[in-house]
Amino acid sequence: MGSAILSAGGGGLFIRNGSLAEYYGQSDIPAGCFVDVNPAGTTRRSVAAPSVCKLTDETYLHMEGATLYVRDKAGNEISSLATGLTFTDSDVGSNIVFSHVFTFGGNRVFASLLGYDSADDRAYVSYAILTHSNGTLTLNKTGSTYASISSSAPVFLGGCSIGSSTYVLLSIGSSASAQVNWLVNISTGAATTAPFTIKGAPFCIDEANRIIGTSNGIYEVTDSSITTLLTTSNTYYDSGASGFVVSPERFLTLSRTSSLSNFLFNDFYKENGTWKYVQTTVTPSSGTYDKYASPWISYWSDNEIYIRCGTLRKARISAHTLEIIEVANSTLSGWNGVGTTVVFAPYLFVGAAGGGAVSANDSGDSTITYLMEPTVSLRAGSGAGGRVTKTACKPLKKGKVYE
Amino acid sequence: MILIQTQDNVIIRIADSVEYDHRNYPYIDVNGFRECYAVPSHVVREVAEVPEEVTTEKYCYTPEDGFYIRPGYVEPNGYGIPDDLVERIKNDAITEVEEAVTNGTDE
């Protein structure tokens, strides 16, 4: 097995020559290492789940906590910017649960943090609007908003630009199938509650930012109307979901369901001018943790995809139906939320919640630890809360490394 | 009352009335903002009355069967966490109380 072949940011999953290695950490990761998710002495909630998005044909963005990194195709850092995002409500404290970043309007970036204050049961969002040029980020505006959510577990569903890029749509979910949609004015930085509800994790399908896809449906948005083009049979939208736009006429989603016993894969496609979808139910292989994990989905090539629904899986799409080819043999604790991916073959970068007990105040119960060997046969990697048993890789900048 | 439903009869919107736009899509005016629903992927039905317990996403409706809970619907537990974790927390709490009672009795 080869040694240190990868160097990239936290919250990553990397595919190289058909091999998979997921970890949370930085620096070189010798294949075969197991990495503890949590920095020592902290709770998972003090470390916002990272987010990634493609920036240019050569670079991607990686947001971890309140810091943004521009990285190249191999994950090397080009530049970074501390946004200074924080929460005006001090009670939010370390309850930062997600970061989320996406690009829009050609050279704009929207980066946000989600926090939760159990004292007043509110979800707080702090966000920054930036521009990027030649690998450098410039901070333009910051803002914040909040909503009462009646939940102990707010999750980022995501966001995207809509319409003429005057506004950015930002969504969070909470329990009882509730969802909050905000519109953030790009010019002023002010957030207002959207006059509509888009259910599920939103992302743009078309270049004009009019067609918004989610795991729950397809919407066409103008400044004065929203048309629900399609509603799926999945109506659970307060939890994790991830999407991947294959083309303006096709996108894929993976989301949790209310039963938490399975995930739903949707292949949305346009045929003869009409949007259709085929849904496949994906059942976690085993273990309670499977149900918690933040799902993500990434299109690799020729209908071959990688997904995470509890465990990591390699899958193929045939006639719009998902067929699992391989399942990682691992136990993965995770958190529901949006999982974002960027593909720069042979690398696949993932920003997704991982690790952490679902109970808000639990600490040290976390794991993202599995990997595949170059043969693509899976090697078990599991552990929780620093109780990973194998050791011996180099120390990382974060967390503990075990062989 | 007007119900807007998916093709598999799940109610996704309840309104007093609807209008139709130039595409013949039904829409609801919400403070000047139009909520439209494409057809045929959505179905509009008019009913005399909607029972109080009927909510969107949870209930279905057909003229033949009336209102009924959506097959396979799972009520969220309200904590935003999986049911099995709720059970685990409950059991832990019960165990703690039982231990406290036992210890108290021993004293």
PDB file of C-alpha atoms in Angstrom, chain A residues 44-45 47-49 87 91-100 112-126 145-158 170-182 236-241 256 292 294-295 334-339 353-361, chain B residues 77-82:
ATOM      1  CA  ARG A  44     -17.904  17.888  17.423  1.00  0.00           C
ATOM      2  CA  ARG A  45     -20.241  20.758  17.643  1.00  0.00           C
ATOM      3  CA  VAL A  47     -16.141  22.211  14.824  1.00  0.00           C
ATOM      4  CA  ALA A  48     -18.553  23.112  12.103  1.00  0.00           C
ATOM      5  CA  ALA A  49     -18.960  20.487   9.483  1.00  0.00           C
ATOM      6  CA  PHE A  87     -22.594  34.900  16.210  1.00  0.00           C
ATOM      7  CA  ASP A  91     -25.366  31.841  23.874  1.00  0.00           C
ATOM      8  CA  VAL A  92     -24.780  30.099  20.610  1.00  0.00           C
ATOM      9  CA  GLY A  93     -21.295  29.571  21.897  1.00  0.00           C
ATOM     10  CA  SER A  94     -19.694  26.536  20.435  1.00  0.00           C
ATOM     11  CA  ASN A  95     -22.900  25.206  18.990  1.00  0.00           C
ATOM     12  CA  ILE A  96     -21.768  25.862  15.481  1.00  0.00           C
ATOM     13  CA  VAL A  97     -23.107  22.976  13.565  1.00  0.00           C
ATOM     14  CA  PHE A  98     -22.434  23.597   9.928  1.00  0.00           C
ATOM     15  CA  SER A  99     -20.553  25.734   7.534  1.00  0.00           C
ATOM     16  CA  HIS A 100     -21.759  26.076   4.007  1.00  0.00           C
ATOM     17  CA  SER A 112     -22.256  30.880   6.049  1.00  0.00           C
ATOM     18  CA  LEU A 113     -22.229  29.338   9.484  1.00  0.00           C
ATOM     19  CA  LEU A 114     -25.160  27.804  11.274  1.00  0.00           C
ATOM     20  CA  GLY A 115     -25.398  27.852  15.035  1.00  0.00           C
ATOM     21  CA  TYR A 116     -27.979  26.831  17.562  1.00  0.00           C
ATOM     22  CA  ASP A 117     -28.931  28.345  20.876  1.00  0.00           C
ATOM     23  CA  SER A 118     -30.812  25.871  22.990  1.00  0.00           C
ATOM     24  CA  ALA A 119     -31.749  28.570  25.483  1.00  0.00           C
ATOM     25  CA  ASP A 120     -34.106  30.310  23.121  1.00  0.00           C
ATOM     26  CA  ASP A 121     -34.413  27.473  20.631  1.00  0.00           C
ATOM     27  CA  ARG A 122     -33.228  29.516  17.734  1.00  0.00           C
ATOM     28  CA  ALA A 123     -31.086  28.707  14.770  1.00  0.00           C
ATOM     29  CA  TYR A 124     -28.598  31.434  13.942  1.00  0.00           C
ATOM     30  CA  VAL A 125     -26.918  32.018  10.638  1.00  0.00           C
ATOM     31  CA  SER A 126     -23.970  34.293  10.029  1.00  0.00           C
ATOM     32  CA  THR A 145     -30.253  36.228  10.767  1.00  0.00           C
ATOM     33  CA  TYR A 146     -32.060  33.754  12.962  1.00  0.00           C
ATOM     34  CA  ALA A 147     -35.289  31.835  13.297  1.00  0.00           C
ATOM     35  CA  SER A 148     -37.135  30.014  16.014  1.00  0.00           C
ATOM     36  CA  ILE A 149     -37.091  26.421  15.019  1.00  0.00           C
ATOM     37  CA  SER A 150     -38.595  24.246  17.761  1.00  0.00           C
ATOM     38  CA  SER A 151     -35.846  21.785  17.364  1.00  0.00           C
ATOM     39  CA  SER A 152     -32.729  20.536  18.964  1.00  0.00           C
ATOM     40  CA  ALA A 153     -31.062  19.890  15.680  1.00  0.00           C
ATOM     41  CA  PRO A 154     -31.112  22.576  13.043  1.00  0.00           C
ATOM     42  CA  VAL A 155     -29.403  21.584   9.854  1.00  0.00           C
ATOM     43  CA  PHE A 156     -28.141  23.453   6.886  1.00  0.00           C
ATOM     44  CA  LEU A 157     -30.075  22.429   3.884  1.00  0.00           C
ATOM     45  CA  GLY A 158     -28.085  24.650   1.629  1.00  0.00           C
ATOM     46  CA  LEU A 170     -30.587  30.156   2.155  1.00  0.00           C
ATOM     47  CA  SER A 171     -32.380  27.264   3.828  1.00  0.00           C
ATOM     48  CA  ILE A 172     -32.222  25.501   7.125  1.00  0.00           C
ATOM     49  CA  GLY A 173     -34.329  22.667   8.393  1.00  0.00           C
ATOM     50  CA  SER A 174     -35.557  21.679  11.775  1.00  0.00           C
ATOM     51  CA  SER A 175     -37.580  18.933  13.292  1.00  0.00           C
ATOM     52  CA  ALA A 176     -41.215  18.259  12.533  1.00  0.00           C
ATOM     53  CA  SER A 177     -40.560  18.767   8.869  1.00  0.00           C
ATOM     54  CA  ALA A 178     -40.192  22.490   9.185  1.00  0.00           C
ATOM     55  CA  GLN A 179     -38.003  24.549   6.944  1.00  0.00           C
ATOM     56  CA  VAL A 180     -36.933  28.159   6.948  1.00  0.00           C
ATOM     57  CA  ASN A 181     -36.058  29.904   3.697  1.00  0.00           C
ATOM     58  CA  TRP A 182     -34.368  33.276   3.694  1.00  0.00           C
ATOM     59  CA  TYR A 236     -39.070  14.871   4.601  1.00  0.00           C
ATOM     60  CA  TYR A 237     -37.036  17.976   4.239  1.00  0.00           C
ATOM     61  CA  ASP A 238     -35.698  18.905   7.599  1.00  0.00           C
ATOM     62  CA  SER A 239     -32.807  16.600   7.407  1.00  0.00           C
ATOM     63  CA  GLY A 240     -29.777  15.880   5.375  1.00  0.00           C
ATOM     64  CA  ALA A 241     -29.759  15.973   1.661  1.00  0.00           C
ATOM     65  CA  ARG A 256     -32.728  10.900   4.470  1.00  0.00           C
ATOM     66  CA  TYR A 292     -27.491   9.592  11.291  1.00  0.00           C
ATOM     67  CA  SER A 294     -24.902  13.209   6.517  1.00  0.00           C
ATOM     68  CA  PRO A 295     -25.614  11.937   3.032  1.00  0.00           C
ATOM     69  CA  GLY A 334     -22.484  11.349  11.469  1.00  0.00           C
ATOM     70  CA  TRP A 335     -24.831  14.239  11.476  1.00  0.00           C
ATOM     71  CA  ASN A 336     -27.590  15.118   9.174  1.00  0.00           C
ATOM     72  CA  GLY A 337     -27.056  18.027   6.892  1.00  0.00           C
ATOM     73  CA  VAL A 338     -26.086  18.963   3.449  1.00  0.00           C
ATOM     74  CA  GLY A 339     -23.131  17.132   2.032  1.00  0.00           C
ATOM     75  CA  ALA A 353     -20.936  16.525   8.571  1.00  0.00           C
ATOM     76  CA  GLY A 354     -19.275  13.607  10.127  1.00  0.00           C
ATOM     77  CA  GLY A 355     -18.980  12.265  13.559  1.00  0.00           C
ATOM     78  CA  GLY A 356     -20.602  13.453  16.670  1.00  0.00           C
ATOM     79  CA  ALA A 357     -23.394  12.062  18.664  1.00  0.00           C
ATOM     80  CA  VAL A 358     -26.723  13.464  17.739  1.00  0.00           C
ATOM     81  CA  SER A 359     -27.404  14.534  21.260  1.00  0.00           C
ATOM     82  CA  ALA A 360     -26.409  18.163  21.383  1.00  0.00           C
ATOM     83  CA  ASN A 361     -24.073  18.033  24.315  1.00  0.00           C
TER      84      ASN A 361
ATOM     85  CA  ASN B  77     -40.580  12.699  17.272  1.00  0.00           C
ATOM     86  CA  GLY B  78     -40.190  16.432  17.713  1.00  0.00           C
ATOM     87  CA  TYR B  79     -36.654  16.285  19.003  1.00  0.00           C
ATOM     88  CA  GLY B  80     -35.082  16.260  15.612  1.00  0.00           C
ATOM     89  CA  ILE B  81     -33.162  13.131  16.424  1.00  0.00           C
ATOM     90  CA  PRO B  82     -33.751   9.492  15.529  1.00  0.00           C
TER      91      PRO B  82
END
